[in-house]
mmCIF file with all atom_site columns, C-alpha atoms in Angstrom:
data_model
loop_
_atom_site.group_PDB
_atom_site.id
_atom_site.type_symbol
_atom_site.label_atom_id
_atom_site.label_alt_id
_atom_site.label_comp_id
_atom_site.label_asym_id
_atom_site.label_entity_id
_atom_site.label_seq_id
_atom_site.pdbx_PDB_ins_code
_atom_site.Cartn_x
_atom_site.Cartn_y
_atom_site.Cartn_z
_atom_site.occupancy
_atom_site.B_iso_or_equiv
_atom_site.pdbx_formal_charge
_atom_site.auth_seq_id
_atom_site.auth_comp_id
_atom_site.auth_asym_id
_atom_site.auth_atom_id
_atom_site.pdbx_PDB_model_num
ATOM 1   C CA . GLY A 1 1   ? -19.634 10.649  15.390  1.00 74.00 ? 1   GLY A CA 1
ATOM 2   C CA . GLN A 1 2   ? -16.388 11.045  13.702  1.00 85.00 ? 2   GLN A CA 1
ATOM 3   C CA . ASN A 1 3   ? -16.807 10.982  9.815   1.00 92.00 ? 3   ASN A CA 1
ATOM 4   C CA . ILE A 1 4   ? -14.542 11.399  6.585   1.00 96.00 ? 4   ILE A CA 1
ATOM 5   C CA . ASP A 1 5   ? -15.986 11.836  3.480   1.00 97.00 ? 5   ASP A CA 1
ATOM 6   C CA . GLN A 1 6   ? -15.126 11.912  -0.264  1.00 97.00 ? 6   GLN A CA 1
ATOM 7   C CA . PRO A 1 7   ? -16.571 11.090  -3.555  1.00 98.00 ? 7   PRO A CA 1
ATOM 8   C CA . THR A 1 8   ? -17.131 7.095   -4.351  1.00 97.00 ? 8   THR A CA 1
ATOM 9   C CA . GLU A 1 9   ? -15.343 7.516   -7.923  1.00 97.00 ? 9   GLU A CA 1
ATOM 10  C CA . MET A 1 10  ? -14.234 10.380  -10.081 1.00 98.00 ? 10  MET A CA 1
ATOM 11  C CA . THR A 1 11  ? -13.268 9.901   -13.888 1.00 98.00 ? 11  THR A CA 1
ATOM 12  C CA . ALA A 1 12  ? -10.721 11.972  -15.644 1.00 97.00 ? 12  ALA A CA 1
ATOM 13  C CA . THR A 1 13  ? -8.597  12.011  -18.894 1.00 97.00 ? 13  THR A CA 1
ATOM 14  C CA . GLU A 1 14  ? -5.061  11.015  -18.911 1.00 97.00 ? 14  GLU A CA 1
ATOM 15  C CA . GLY A 1 15  ? -3.104  14.258  -19.158 1.00 97.00 ? 15  GLY A CA 1
ATOM 16  C CA . ALA A 1 16  ? -5.018  16.282  -17.488 1.00 98.00 ? 16  ALA A CA 1
ATOM 17  C CA . ILE A 1 17  ? -5.559  17.338  -13.943 1.00 98.00 ? 17  ILE A CA 1
ATOM 18  C CA . VAL A 1 18  ? -8.068  16.093  -11.181 1.00 98.00 ? 18  VAL A CA 1
ATOM 19  C CA . GLN A 1 19  ? -8.785  16.950  -7.969  1.00 98.00 ? 19  GLN A CA 1
ATOM 20  C CA . ILE A 1 20  ? -9.771  14.727  -5.162  1.00 98.00 ? 20  ILE A CA 1
ATOM 21  C CA . ASN A 1 21  ? -11.683 16.399  -1.887  1.00 98.00 ? 21  ASN A CA 1
ATOM 22  C CA . CYS A 1 22  ? -12.200 14.960  1.474   1.00 98.00 ? 22  CYS A CA 1
ATOM 23  C CA . THR A 1 23  ? -14.012 16.591  4.355   1.00 98.00 ? 23  THR A CA 1
ATOM 24  C CA . TYR A 1 24  ? -13.900 15.546  8.162   1.00 97.00 ? 24  TYR A CA 1
ATOM 25  C CA . GLN A 1 25  ? -15.889 15.623  11.056  1.00 95.00 ? 25  GLN A CA 1
ATOM 26  C CA . THR A 1 26  ? -13.424 14.325  13.684  1.00 93.00 ? 26  THR A CA 1
ATOM 27  C CA . SER A 1 27  ? -12.792 14.903  17.776  1.00 91.00 ? 27  SER A CA 1
ATOM 28  C CA . GLY A 1 28  ? -9.992  16.929  17.456  1.00 91.00 ? 28  GLY A CA 1
ATOM 29  C CA . PHE A 1 29  ? -7.191  16.959  14.745  1.00 93.00 ? 29  PHE A CA 1
ATOM 30  C CA . ASN A 1 30  ? -3.843  15.806  14.724  1.00 92.00 ? 30  ASN A CA 1
ATOM 31  C CA . GLY A 1 31  ? -2.965  15.500  11.054  1.00 94.00 ? 31  GLY A CA 1
ATOM 32  C CA . LEU A 1 32  ? -4.410  14.466  7.702   1.00 96.00 ? 32  LEU A CA 1
ATOM 33  C CA . PHE A 1 33  ? -3.085  11.694  5.336   1.00 96.00 ? 33  PHE A CA 1
ATOM 34  C CA . TRP A 1 34  ? -3.694  10.618  1.412   1.00 98.00 ? 34  TRP A CA 1
ATOM 35  C CA . TYR A 1 35  ? -2.849  7.173   0.714   1.00 97.00 ? 35  TYR A CA 1
ATOM 36  C CA . GLN A 1 36  ? -3.035  5.652   -3.140  1.00 98.00 ? 36  GLN A CA 1
ATOM 37  C CA . GLN A 1 37  ? -4.302  1.995   -2.974  1.00 96.00 ? 37  GLN A CA 1
ATOM 38  C CA . HIS A 1 38  ? -4.289  -0.051  -6.518  1.00 95.00 ? 38  HIS A CA 1
ATOM 39  C CA . ALA A 1 39  ? -6.940  -3.017  -6.393  1.00 92.00 ? 39  ALA A CA 1
ATOM 40  C CA . GLY A 1 40  ? -5.419  -6.021  -4.450  1.00 89.00 ? 40  GLY A CA 1
ATOM 41  C CA . GLU A 1 41  ? -2.334  -4.206  -3.003  1.00 91.00 ? 41  GLU A CA 1
ATOM 42  C CA . ALA A 1 42  ? -1.658  -2.149  -0.003  1.00 91.00 ? 42  ALA A CA 1
ATOM 43  C CA . PRO A 1 43  ? -2.160  1.234   0.648   1.00 94.00 ? 43  PRO A CA 1
ATOM 44  C CA . THR A 1 44  ? 0.993   3.457   0.132   1.00 96.00 ? 44  THR A CA 1
ATOM 45  C CA . PHE A 1 45  ? 1.978   6.825   1.705   1.00 96.00 ? 45  PHE A CA 1
ATOM 46  C CA . LEU A 1 46  ? 1.431   9.722   -0.497  1.00 96.00 ? 46  LEU A CA 1
ATOM 47  C CA . SER A 1 47  ? 1.067   13.161  1.621   1.00 96.00 ? 47  SER A CA 1
ATOM 48  C CA . TYR A 1 48  ? 0.890   14.872  5.329   1.00 95.00 ? 48  TYR A CA 1
ATOM 49  C CA . ASN A 1 49  ? -0.884  17.815  5.749   1.00 96.00 ? 49  ASN A CA 1
ATOM 50  C CA . VAL A 1 50  ? -1.181  19.136  9.660   1.00 95.00 ? 50  VAL A CA 1
ATOM 51  C CA . LEU A 1 51  ? -1.068  23.004  8.794   1.00 96.00 ? 51  LEU A CA 1
ATOM 52  C CA . ASP A 1 52  ? -3.288  24.883  6.648   1.00 97.00 ? 52  ASP A CA 1
ATOM 53  C CA . GLY A 1 53  ? -1.766  25.374  3.315   1.00 97.00 ? 53  GLY A CA 1
ATOM 54  C CA . LEU A 1 54  ? -0.573  23.291  0.005   1.00 97.00 ? 54  LEU A CA 1
ATOM 55  C CA . GLU A 1 55  ? 2.010   20.912  0.186   1.00 94.00 ? 55  GLU A CA 1
ATOM 56  C CA . GLU A 1 56  ? 3.560   19.938  -2.959  1.00 94.00 ? 56  GLU A CA 1
ATOM 57  C CA . LYS A 1 57  ? 5.227   16.592  -4.429  1.00 91.00 ? 57  LYS A CA 1
ATOM 58  C CA . GLY A 1 58  ? 6.090   16.375  -8.021  1.00 94.00 ? 58  GLY A CA 1
ATOM 59  C CA . ARG A 1 59  ? 2.784   16.040  -10.212 1.00 96.00 ? 59  ARG A CA 1
ATOM 60  C CA . PHE A 1 60  ? 0.580   15.308  -6.344  1.00 97.00 ? 60  PHE A CA 1
ATOM 61  C CA . SER A 1 61  ? -0.360  18.408  -3.944  1.00 97.00 ? 61  SER A CA 1
ATOM 62  C CA . SER A 1 62  ? -2.466  17.886  -1.092  1.00 98.00 ? 62  SER A CA 1
ATOM 63  C CA . PHE A 1 63  ? -4.408  21.118  0.523   1.00 98.00 ? 63  PHE A CA 1
ATOM 64  C CA . LEU A 1 64  ? -5.627  21.504  4.180   1.00 98.00 ? 64  LEU A CA 1
ATOM 65  C CA . SER A 1 65  ? -7.672  24.009  5.593   1.00 98.00 ? 65  SER A CA 1
ATOM 66  C CA . ARG A 1 66  ? -8.307  22.985  9.298   1.00 96.00 ? 66  ARG A CA 1
ATOM 67  C CA . SER A 1 67  ? -11.150 25.561  10.062  1.00 96.00 ? 67  SER A CA 1
ATOM 68  C CA . LYS A 1 68  ? -13.369 24.243  7.173   1.00 96.00 ? 68  LYS A CA 1
ATOM 69  C CA . GLY A 1 69  ? -12.241 20.398  7.560   1.00 97.00 ? 69  GLY A CA 1
ATOM 70  C CA . TYR A 1 70  ? -11.452 19.888  4.207   1.00 97.00 ? 70  TYR A CA 1
ATOM 71  C CA . SER A 1 71  ? -8.537  18.828  2.145   1.00 98.00 ? 71  SER A CA 1
ATOM 72  C CA . TYR A 1 72  ? -8.037  17.824  -1.419  1.00 98.00 ? 72  TYR A CA 1
ATOM 73  C CA . LEU A 1 73  ? -5.413  16.084  -3.536  1.00 98.00 ? 73  LEU A CA 1
ATOM 74  C CA . LEU A 1 74  ? -4.515  17.428  -6.610  1.00 98.00 ? 74  LEU A CA 1
ATOM 75  C CA . LEU A 1 75  ? -3.153  15.222  -9.593  1.00 98.00 ? 75  LEU A CA 1
ATOM 76  C CA . LYS A 1 76  ? -1.729  16.615  -12.142 1.00 97.00 ? 76  LYS A CA 1
ATOM 77  C CA . GLU A 1 77  ? -0.509  15.234  -15.838 1.00 97.00 ? 77  GLU A CA 1
ATOM 78  C CA . LEU A 1 78  ? -2.520  12.363  -15.134 1.00 98.00 ? 78  LEU A CA 1
ATOM 79  C CA . GLN A 1 79  ? -0.800  8.551   -16.082 1.00 97.00 ? 79  GLN A CA 1
ATOM 80  C CA . MET A 1 80  ? -2.750  5.167   -16.799 1.00 97.00 ? 80  MET A CA 1
ATOM 81  C CA . LYS A 1 81  ? -0.797  4.367   -13.579 1.00 97.00 ? 81  LYS A CA 1
ATOM 82  C CA . ASP A 1 82  ? -3.090  6.614   -11.538 1.00 98.00 ? 82  ASP A CA 1
ATOM 83  C CA . SER A 1 83  ? -5.728  4.843   -11.798 1.00 98.00 ? 83  SER A CA 1
ATOM 84  C CA . ALA A 1 84  ? -6.729  3.474   -8.087  1.00 97.00 ? 84  ALA A CA 1
ATOM 85  C CA . SER A 1 85  ? -8.235  4.522   -4.851  1.00 97.00 ? 85  SER A CA 1
ATOM 86  C CA . TYR A 1 86  ? -7.108  7.344   -2.756  1.00 98.00 ? 86  TYR A CA 1
ATOM 87  C CA . LEU A 1 87  ? -7.866  7.576   0.723   1.00 97.00 ? 87  LEU A CA 1
ATOM 88  C CA . CYS A 1 88  ? -8.262  10.387  2.991   1.00 97.00 ? 88  CYS A CA 1
ATOM 89  C CA . ALA A 1 89  ? -7.216  9.445   6.881   1.00 96.00 ? 89  ALA A CA 1
ATOM 90  C CA . VAL A 1 90  ? -7.626  11.986  9.699   1.00 95.00 ? 90  VAL A CA 1
ATOM 91  C CA . THR A 1 91  ? -5.563  11.554  13.340  1.00 92.00 ? 91  THR A CA 1
ATOM 92  C CA . ASP A 1 92  ? -8.101  12.586  15.923  1.00 89.00 ? 92  ASP A CA 1
ATOM 93  C CA . SER A 1 93  ? -7.174  13.658  19.462  1.00 88.00 ? 93  SER A CA 1
ATOM 94  C CA . ASN A 1 94  ? -6.290  10.058  20.923  1.00 84.00 ? 94  ASN A CA 1
ATOM 95  C CA . TYR A 1 95  ? -4.356  9.321   17.761  1.00 84.00 ? 95  TYR A CA 1
ATOM 96  C CA . GLN A 1 96  ? -6.469  7.318   16.226  1.00 86.00 ? 96  GLN A CA 1
ATOM 97  C CA . LEU A 1 97  ? -6.399  7.128   12.701  1.00 89.00 ? 97  LEU A CA 1
ATOM 98  C CA . ILE A 1 98  ? -10.088 7.829   11.075  1.00 92.00 ? 98  ILE A CA 1
ATOM 99  C CA . TRP A 1 99  ? -10.589 6.635   7.298   1.00 94.00 ? 99  TRP A CA 1
ATOM 100 C CA . GLY A 1 100 ? -12.479 7.639   4.398   1.00 95.00 ? 100 GLY A CA 1
ATOM 101 C CA . ALA A 1 101 ? -14.118 4.628   2.243   1.00 95.00 ? 101 ALA A CA 1
ATOM 102 C CA . GLY A 1 102 ? -11.945 5.839   -0.751  1.00 96.00 ? 102 GLY A CA 1
ATOM 103 C CA . THR A 1 103 ? -12.306 7.378   -4.035  1.00 98.00 ? 103 THR A CA 1
ATOM 104 C CA . LYS A 1 104 ? -11.820 5.485   -6.791  1.00 97.00 ? 104 LYS A CA 1
ATOM 105 C CA . LEU A 1 105 ? -10.156 7.284   -9.571  1.00 98.00 ? 105 LEU A CA 1
ATOM 106 C CA . ILE A 1 106 ? -10.729 6.221   -13.564 1.00 98.00 ? 106 ILE A CA 1
ATOM 107 C CA . ILE A 1 107 ? -7.985  7.307   -15.954 1.00 97.00 ? 107 ILE A CA 1
ATOM 108 C CA . LYS A 1 108 ? -9.067  6.777   -19.533 1.00 96.00 ? 108 LYS A CA 1
ATOM 109 C CA . PRO A 1 109 ? -6.897  7.498   -22.603 1.00 94.00 ? 109 PRO A CA 1
ATOM 110 C CA . GLY B 2 1   ? 12.828  -7.015  6.685   1.00 54.00 ? 1   GLY B CA 1
ATOM 111 C CA . ALA B 2 2   ? 12.628  -4.444  3.191   1.00 79.00 ? 2   ALA B CA 1
ATOM 112 C CA . GLY B 2 3   ? 8.821   -4.598  3.596   1.00 92.00 ? 3   GLY B CA 1
ATOM 113 C CA . VAL B 2 4   ? 5.753   -5.287  5.850   1.00 96.00 ? 4   VAL B CA 1
ATOM 114 C CA . SER B 2 5   ? 4.957   -9.555  4.832   1.00 96.00 ? 5   SER B CA 1
ATOM 115 C CA . GLN B 2 6   ? 1.745   -10.668 5.377   1.00 97.00 ? 6   GLN B CA 1
ATOM 116 C CA . SER B 2 7   ? 0.726   -14.488 5.256   1.00 97.00 ? 7   SER B CA 1
ATOM 117 C CA . PRO B 2 8   ? -1.180  -16.239 4.120   1.00 97.00 ? 8   PRO B CA 1
ATOM 118 C CA . ARG B 2 9   ? -2.586  -13.691 1.143   1.00 96.00 ? 9   ARG B CA 1
ATOM 119 C CA . TYR B 2 10  ? -5.242  -15.810 0.680   1.00 97.00 ? 10  TYR B CA 1
ATOM 120 C CA . LYS B 2 11  ? -7.303  -18.217 3.330   1.00 97.00 ? 11  LYS B CA 1
ATOM 121 C CA . VAL B 2 12  ? -10.384 -20.091 2.744   1.00 98.00 ? 12  VAL B CA 1
ATOM 122 C CA . ALA B 2 13  ? -12.151 -21.440 5.827   1.00 97.00 ? 13  ALA B CA 1
ATOM 123 C CA . LYS B 2 14  ? -15.555 -23.243 6.305   1.00 97.00 ? 14  LYS B CA 1
ATOM 124 C CA . ARG B 2 15  ? -17.825 -21.389 9.046   1.00 97.00 ? 15  ARG B CA 1
ATOM 125 C CA . GLY B 2 16  ? -16.708 -22.326 12.886  1.00 97.00 ? 16  GLY B CA 1
ATOM 126 C CA . GLN B 2 17  ? -12.998 -23.076 11.158  1.00 98.00 ? 17  GLN B CA 1
ATOM 127 C CA . ASP B 2 18  ? -10.452 -21.193 13.346  1.00 98.00 ? 18  ASP B CA 1
ATOM 128 C CA . VAL B 2 19  ? -7.851  -19.102 11.617  1.00 98.00 ? 19  VAL B CA 1
ATOM 129 C CA . ALA B 2 20  ? -4.774  -17.205 12.646  1.00 98.00 ? 20  ALA B CA 1
ATOM 130 C CA . LEU B 2 21  ? -3.264  -14.544 10.209  1.00 98.00 ? 21  LEU B CA 1
ATOM 131 C CA . ARG B 2 22  ? 0.531   -13.314 10.431  1.00 98.00 ? 22  ARG B CA 1
ATOM 132 C CA . CYS B 2 23  ? 1.959   -10.363 10.251  1.00 98.00 ? 23  CYS B CA 1
ATOM 133 C CA . ASP B 2 24  ? 5.870   -9.636  9.922   1.00 97.00 ? 24  ASP B CA 1
ATOM 134 C CA . PRO B 2 25  ? 6.542   -5.646  10.368  1.00 97.00 ? 25  PRO B CA 1
ATOM 135 C CA . ILE B 2 26  ? 9.720   -3.581  9.674   1.00 95.00 ? 26  ILE B CA 1
ATOM 136 C CA . SER B 2 27  ? 12.502  -4.497  11.444  1.00 94.00 ? 27  SER B CA 1
ATOM 137 C CA . GLY B 2 28  ? 12.511  -1.924  14.552  1.00 92.00 ? 28  GLY B CA 1
ATOM 138 C CA . HIS B 2 29  ? 9.245   -0.351  13.788  1.00 94.00 ? 29  HIS B CA 1
ATOM 139 C CA . VAL B 2 30  ? 7.501   -0.121  17.123  1.00 94.00 ? 30  VAL B CA 1
ATOM 140 C CA . SER B 2 31  ? 3.833   0.307   16.323  1.00 95.00 ? 31  SER B CA 1
ATOM 141 C CA . LEU B 2 32  ? 1.792   -2.482  14.975  1.00 96.00 ? 32  LEU B CA 1
ATOM 142 C CA . PHE B 2 33  ? -1.889  -2.061  13.598  1.00 96.00 ? 33  PHE B CA 1
ATOM 143 C CA . TRP B 2 34  ? -4.700  -4.490  12.402  1.00 97.00 ? 34  TRP B CA 1
ATOM 144 C CA . TYR B 2 35  ? -7.231  -3.193  10.122  1.00 97.00 ? 35  TYR B CA 1
ATOM 145 C CA . GLN B 2 36  ? -10.342 -4.870  8.532   1.00 97.00 ? 36  GLN B CA 1
ATOM 146 C CA . GLN B 2 37  ? -11.098 -4.040  5.149   1.00 95.00 ? 37  GLN B CA 1
ATOM 147 C CA . ALA B 2 38  ? -14.374 -4.502  3.466   1.00 92.00 ? 38  ALA B CA 1
ATOM 148 C CA . LEU B 2 39  ? -14.472 -3.880  -0.606  1.00 89.00 ? 39  LEU B CA 1
ATOM 149 C CA . GLY B 2 40  ? -14.705 -0.640  -1.698  1.00 88.00 ? 40  GLY B CA 1
ATOM 150 C CA . GLN B 2 41  ? -14.421 0.811   1.939   1.00 91.00 ? 41  GLN B CA 1
ATOM 151 C CA . GLY B 2 42  ? -11.987 2.093   3.892   1.00 92.00 ? 42  GLY B CA 1
ATOM 152 C CA . PRO B 2 43  ? -9.452  0.313   6.549   1.00 94.00 ? 43  PRO B CA 1
ATOM 153 C CA . GLU B 2 44  ? -11.366 -0.378  10.148  1.00 94.00 ? 44  GLU B CA 1
ATOM 154 C CA . PHE B 2 45  ? -9.328  -0.653  12.660  1.00 93.00 ? 45  PHE B CA 1
ATOM 155 C CA . LEU B 2 46  ? -8.891  -3.686  14.918  1.00 96.00 ? 46  LEU B CA 1
ATOM 156 C CA . THR B 2 47  ? -5.991  -2.968  17.400  1.00 96.00 ? 47  THR B CA 1
ATOM 157 C CA . TYR B 2 48  ? -3.033  -1.384  17.914  1.00 95.00 ? 48  TYR B CA 1
ATOM 158 C CA . PHE B 2 49  ? 0.300   -2.685  19.584  1.00 96.00 ? 49  PHE B CA 1
ATOM 159 C CA . GLN B 2 50  ? 3.368   -0.521  20.751  1.00 95.00 ? 50  GLN B CA 1
ATOM 160 C CA . ASN B 2 51  ? 6.082   -2.869  21.026  1.00 95.00 ? 51  ASN B CA 1
ATOM 161 C CA . GLU B 2 52  ? 4.702   -6.083  22.572  1.00 95.00 ? 52  GLU B CA 1
ATOM 162 C CA . ALA B 2 53  ? 2.012   -4.128  24.854  1.00 96.00 ? 53  ALA B CA 1
ATOM 163 C CA . GLN B 2 54  ? -1.565  -4.157  23.169  1.00 96.00 ? 54  GLN B CA 1
ATOM 164 C CA . LEU B 2 55  ? -2.686  -0.555  23.951  1.00 94.00 ? 55  LEU B CA 1
ATOM 165 C CA . ASP B 2 56  ? -6.118  -0.571  21.663  1.00 93.00 ? 56  ASP B CA 1
ATOM 166 C CA . LYS B 2 57  ? -8.116  -3.080  21.000  1.00 94.00 ? 57  LYS B CA 1
ATOM 167 C CA . SER B 2 58  ? -11.127 -1.324  20.787  1.00 93.00 ? 58  SER B CA 1
ATOM 168 C CA . GLY B 2 59  ? -12.112 -1.959  17.405  1.00 94.00 ? 59  GLY B CA 1
ATOM 169 C CA . LEU B 2 60  ? -12.079 -5.812  17.341  1.00 96.00 ? 60  LEU B CA 1
ATOM 170 C CA . PRO B 2 61  ? -15.564 -7.105  16.730  1.00 94.00 ? 61  PRO B CA 1
ATOM 171 C CA . SER B 2 62  ? -15.931 -9.788  19.170  1.00 94.00 ? 62  SER B CA 1
ATOM 172 C CA . ASP B 2 63  ? -14.506 -12.236 21.483  1.00 95.00 ? 63  ASP B CA 1
ATOM 173 C CA . ARG B 2 64  ? -13.719 -14.262 18.777  1.00 97.00 ? 64  ARG B CA 1
ATOM 174 C CA . PHE B 2 65  ? -11.177 -12.052 17.533  1.00 98.00 ? 65  PHE B CA 1
ATOM 175 C CA . PHE B 2 66  ? -7.930  -12.311 19.331  1.00 97.00 ? 66  PHE B CA 1
ATOM 176 C CA . ALA B 2 67  ? -3.973  -10.481 18.348  1.00 98.00 ? 67  ALA B CA 1
ATOM 177 C CA . GLU B 2 68  ? -1.078  -10.817 20.352  1.00 97.00 ? 68  GLU B CA 1
ATOM 178 C CA . ARG B 2 69  ? 2.893   -9.430  19.386  1.00 97.00 ? 69  ARG B CA 1
ATOM 179 C CA . PRO B 2 70  ? 4.928   -11.377 21.899  1.00 95.00 ? 70  PRO B CA 1
ATOM 180 C CA . GLU B 2 71  ? 8.003   -10.161 21.338  1.00 93.00 ? 71  GLU B CA 1
ATOM 181 C CA . GLY B 2 72  ? 7.699   -6.903  20.111  1.00 91.00 ? 72  GLY B CA 1
ATOM 182 C CA . SER B 2 73  ? 7.777   -7.917  16.712  1.00 94.00 ? 73  SER B CA 1
ATOM 183 C CA . VAL B 2 74  ? 6.038   -10.540 14.459  1.00 97.00 ? 74  VAL B CA 1
ATOM 184 C CA . SER B 2 75  ? 1.892   -10.292 15.398  1.00 98.00 ? 75  SER B CA 1
ATOM 185 C CA . THR B 2 76  ? -0.842  -12.846 14.943  1.00 98.00 ? 76  THR B CA 1
ATOM 186 C CA . LEU B 2 77  ? -4.417  -12.334 14.591  1.00 98.00 ? 77  LEU B CA 1
ATOM 187 C CA . LYS B 2 78  ? -6.518  -14.955 15.864  1.00 98.00 ? 78  LYS B CA 1
ATOM 188 C CA . ILE B 2 79  ? -10.272 -15.573 14.397  1.00 98.00 ? 79  ILE B CA 1
ATOM 189 C CA . GLN B 2 80  ? -12.110 -18.281 16.242  1.00 98.00 ? 80  GLN B CA 1
ATOM 190 C CA . ARG B 2 81  ? -15.280 -19.773 14.718  1.00 97.00 ? 81  ARG B CA 1
ATOM 191 C CA . THR B 2 82  ? -15.240 -17.877 11.859  1.00 97.00 ? 82  THR B CA 1
ATOM 192 C CA . GLN B 2 83  ? -18.065 -16.610 10.557  1.00 97.00 ? 83  GLN B CA 1
ATOM 193 C CA . GLN B 2 84  ? -19.192 -15.368 7.179   1.00 96.00 ? 84  GLN B CA 1
ATOM 194 C CA . GLU B 2 85  ? -19.587 -11.633 8.108   1.00 95.00 ? 85  GLU B CA 1
ATOM 195 C CA . ASP B 2 86  ? -15.630 -12.134 8.823   1.00 97.00 ? 86  ASP B CA 1
ATOM 196 C CA . SER B 2 87  ? -15.026 -12.378 4.964   1.00 97.00 ? 87  SER B CA 1
ATOM 197 C CA . ALA B 2 88  ? -12.763 -9.733  4.328   1.00 97.00 ? 88  ALA B CA 1
ATOM 198 C CA . VAL B 2 89  ? -8.634  -8.388  3.604   1.00 97.00 ? 89  VAL B CA 1
ATOM 199 C CA . TYR B 2 90  ? -7.312  -8.004  7.109   1.00 98.00 ? 90  TYR B CA 1
ATOM 200 C CA . LEU B 2 91  ? -4.272  -5.497  6.646   1.00 97.00 ? 91  LEU B CA 1
ATOM 201 C CA . CYS B 2 92  ? -1.464  -5.066  8.754   1.00 97.00 ? 92  CYS B CA 1
ATOM 202 C CA . ALA B 2 93  ? 0.649   -1.917  9.336   1.00 96.00 ? 93  ALA B CA 1
ATOM 203 C CA . SER B 2 94  ? 3.648   -0.713  11.284  1.00 96.00 ? 94  SER B CA 1
ATOM 204 C CA . SER B 2 95  ? 5.377   2.633   11.726  1.00 93.00 ? 95  SER B CA 1
ATOM 205 C CA . LEU B 2 96  ? 8.674   3.679   12.651  1.00 90.00 ? 96  LEU B CA 1
ATOM 206 C CA . GLY B 2 97  ? 7.140   5.733   15.807  1.00 84.00 ? 97  GLY B CA 1
ATOM 207 C CA . GLY B 2 98  ? 4.438   5.494   18.116  1.00 83.00 ? 98  GLY B CA 1
ATOM 208 C CA . VAL B 2 99  ? 0.929   6.975   17.454  1.00 78.00 ? 99  VAL B CA 1
ATOM 209 C CA . ASP B 2 100 ? 1.679   10.069  18.614  1.00 78.00 ? 100 ASP B CA 1
ATOM 210 C CA . SER B 2 101 ? 4.763   10.574  17.095  1.00 75.00 ? 101 SER B CA 1
ATOM 211 C CA . GLY B 2 102 ? 3.814   13.373  14.574  1.00 72.00 ? 102 GLY B CA 1
ATOM 212 C CA . ALA B 2 103 ? 3.724   12.370  10.975  1.00 79.00 ? 103 ALA B CA 1
ATOM 213 C CA . ASN B 2 104 ? 3.054   8.955   11.958  1.00 86.00 ? 104 ASN B CA 1
ATOM 214 C CA . VAL B 2 105 ? 3.439   7.180   7.736   1.00 92.00 ? 105 VAL B CA 1
ATOM 215 C CA . LEU B 2 106 ? 2.138   3.348   8.163   1.00 94.00 ? 106 LEU B CA 1
ATOM 216 C CA . THR B 2 107 ? 3.679   1.076   6.161   1.00 95.00 ? 107 THR B CA 1
ATOM 217 C CA . PHE B 2 108 ? 1.439   -1.538  4.969   1.00 96.00 ? 108 PHE B CA 1
ATOM 218 C CA . GLY B 2 109 ? 1.485   -4.911  4.209   1.00 95.00 ? 109 GLY B CA 1
ATOM 219 C CA . ALA B 2 110 ? -0.711  -6.656  1.074   1.00 93.00 ? 110 ALA B CA 1
ATOM 220 C CA . GLY B 2 111 ? -3.083  -8.049  3.036   1.00 96.00 ? 111 GLY B CA 1
ATOM 221 C CA . SER B 2 112 ? -4.561  -11.639 3.734   1.00 97.00 ? 112 SER B CA 1
ATOM 222 C CA . ARG B 2 113 ? -7.997  -12.003 1.984   1.00 97.00 ? 113 ARG B CA 1
ATOM 223 C CA . LEU B 2 114 ? -10.382 -14.400 4.070   1.00 97.00 ? 114 LEU B CA 1
ATOM 224 C CA . THR B 2 115 ? -13.079 -15.884 2.702   1.00 97.00 ? 115 THR B CA 1
ATOM 225 C CA . VAL B 2 116 ? -15.482 -17.767 5.124   1.00 97.00 ? 116 VAL B CA 1
ATOM 226 C CA . LEU B 2 117 ? -17.818 -20.506 3.226   1.00 96.00 ? 117 LEU B CA 1
#
């Protein structure tokens, strides 16, 4: 079967750095997405990786290793507004998006 | 429009009632998706449209669920004879290209929260 694993919940301190991991087992691979979802709101796009390596976008970076079936989202200089769920999703060989359950990130002052 | 609009935002239905959830995607977006999201979970795929064609409905949980997009724009998800297990947030998302067009970024609506009593 197809599977996306990410930690259920993480806690970090304002101003610090946090890394949210995602491992996947899918039938084929056509890209990996990270989305942010605040409670009661719509998921919003953060990043897309299709090749191995690091993609940096301001305070957020996303890394992909296709051989390991592994990605992480790195958030720097954490702000209280970063408290949200972070969803990892992989596009499989049929171009269907397979979603993880999300990681709830709690930021403490 | 500027974003994806869904209505109603909240719907309470008695078990056995029919409900209709509406999605107004971003103008010009080819692809439209419906997802079901339970509390604390990721979105679960329900169905996909490319323009007016429903190309994948493999995620619809039963024949009580029906979706349409007759003119390739607004879409409606209909649930007949609602059951308590249908209680969830129903998310609609649209994207500019087809699913195989590279980084197919989805723009989501805020969702319709359905509670079946």
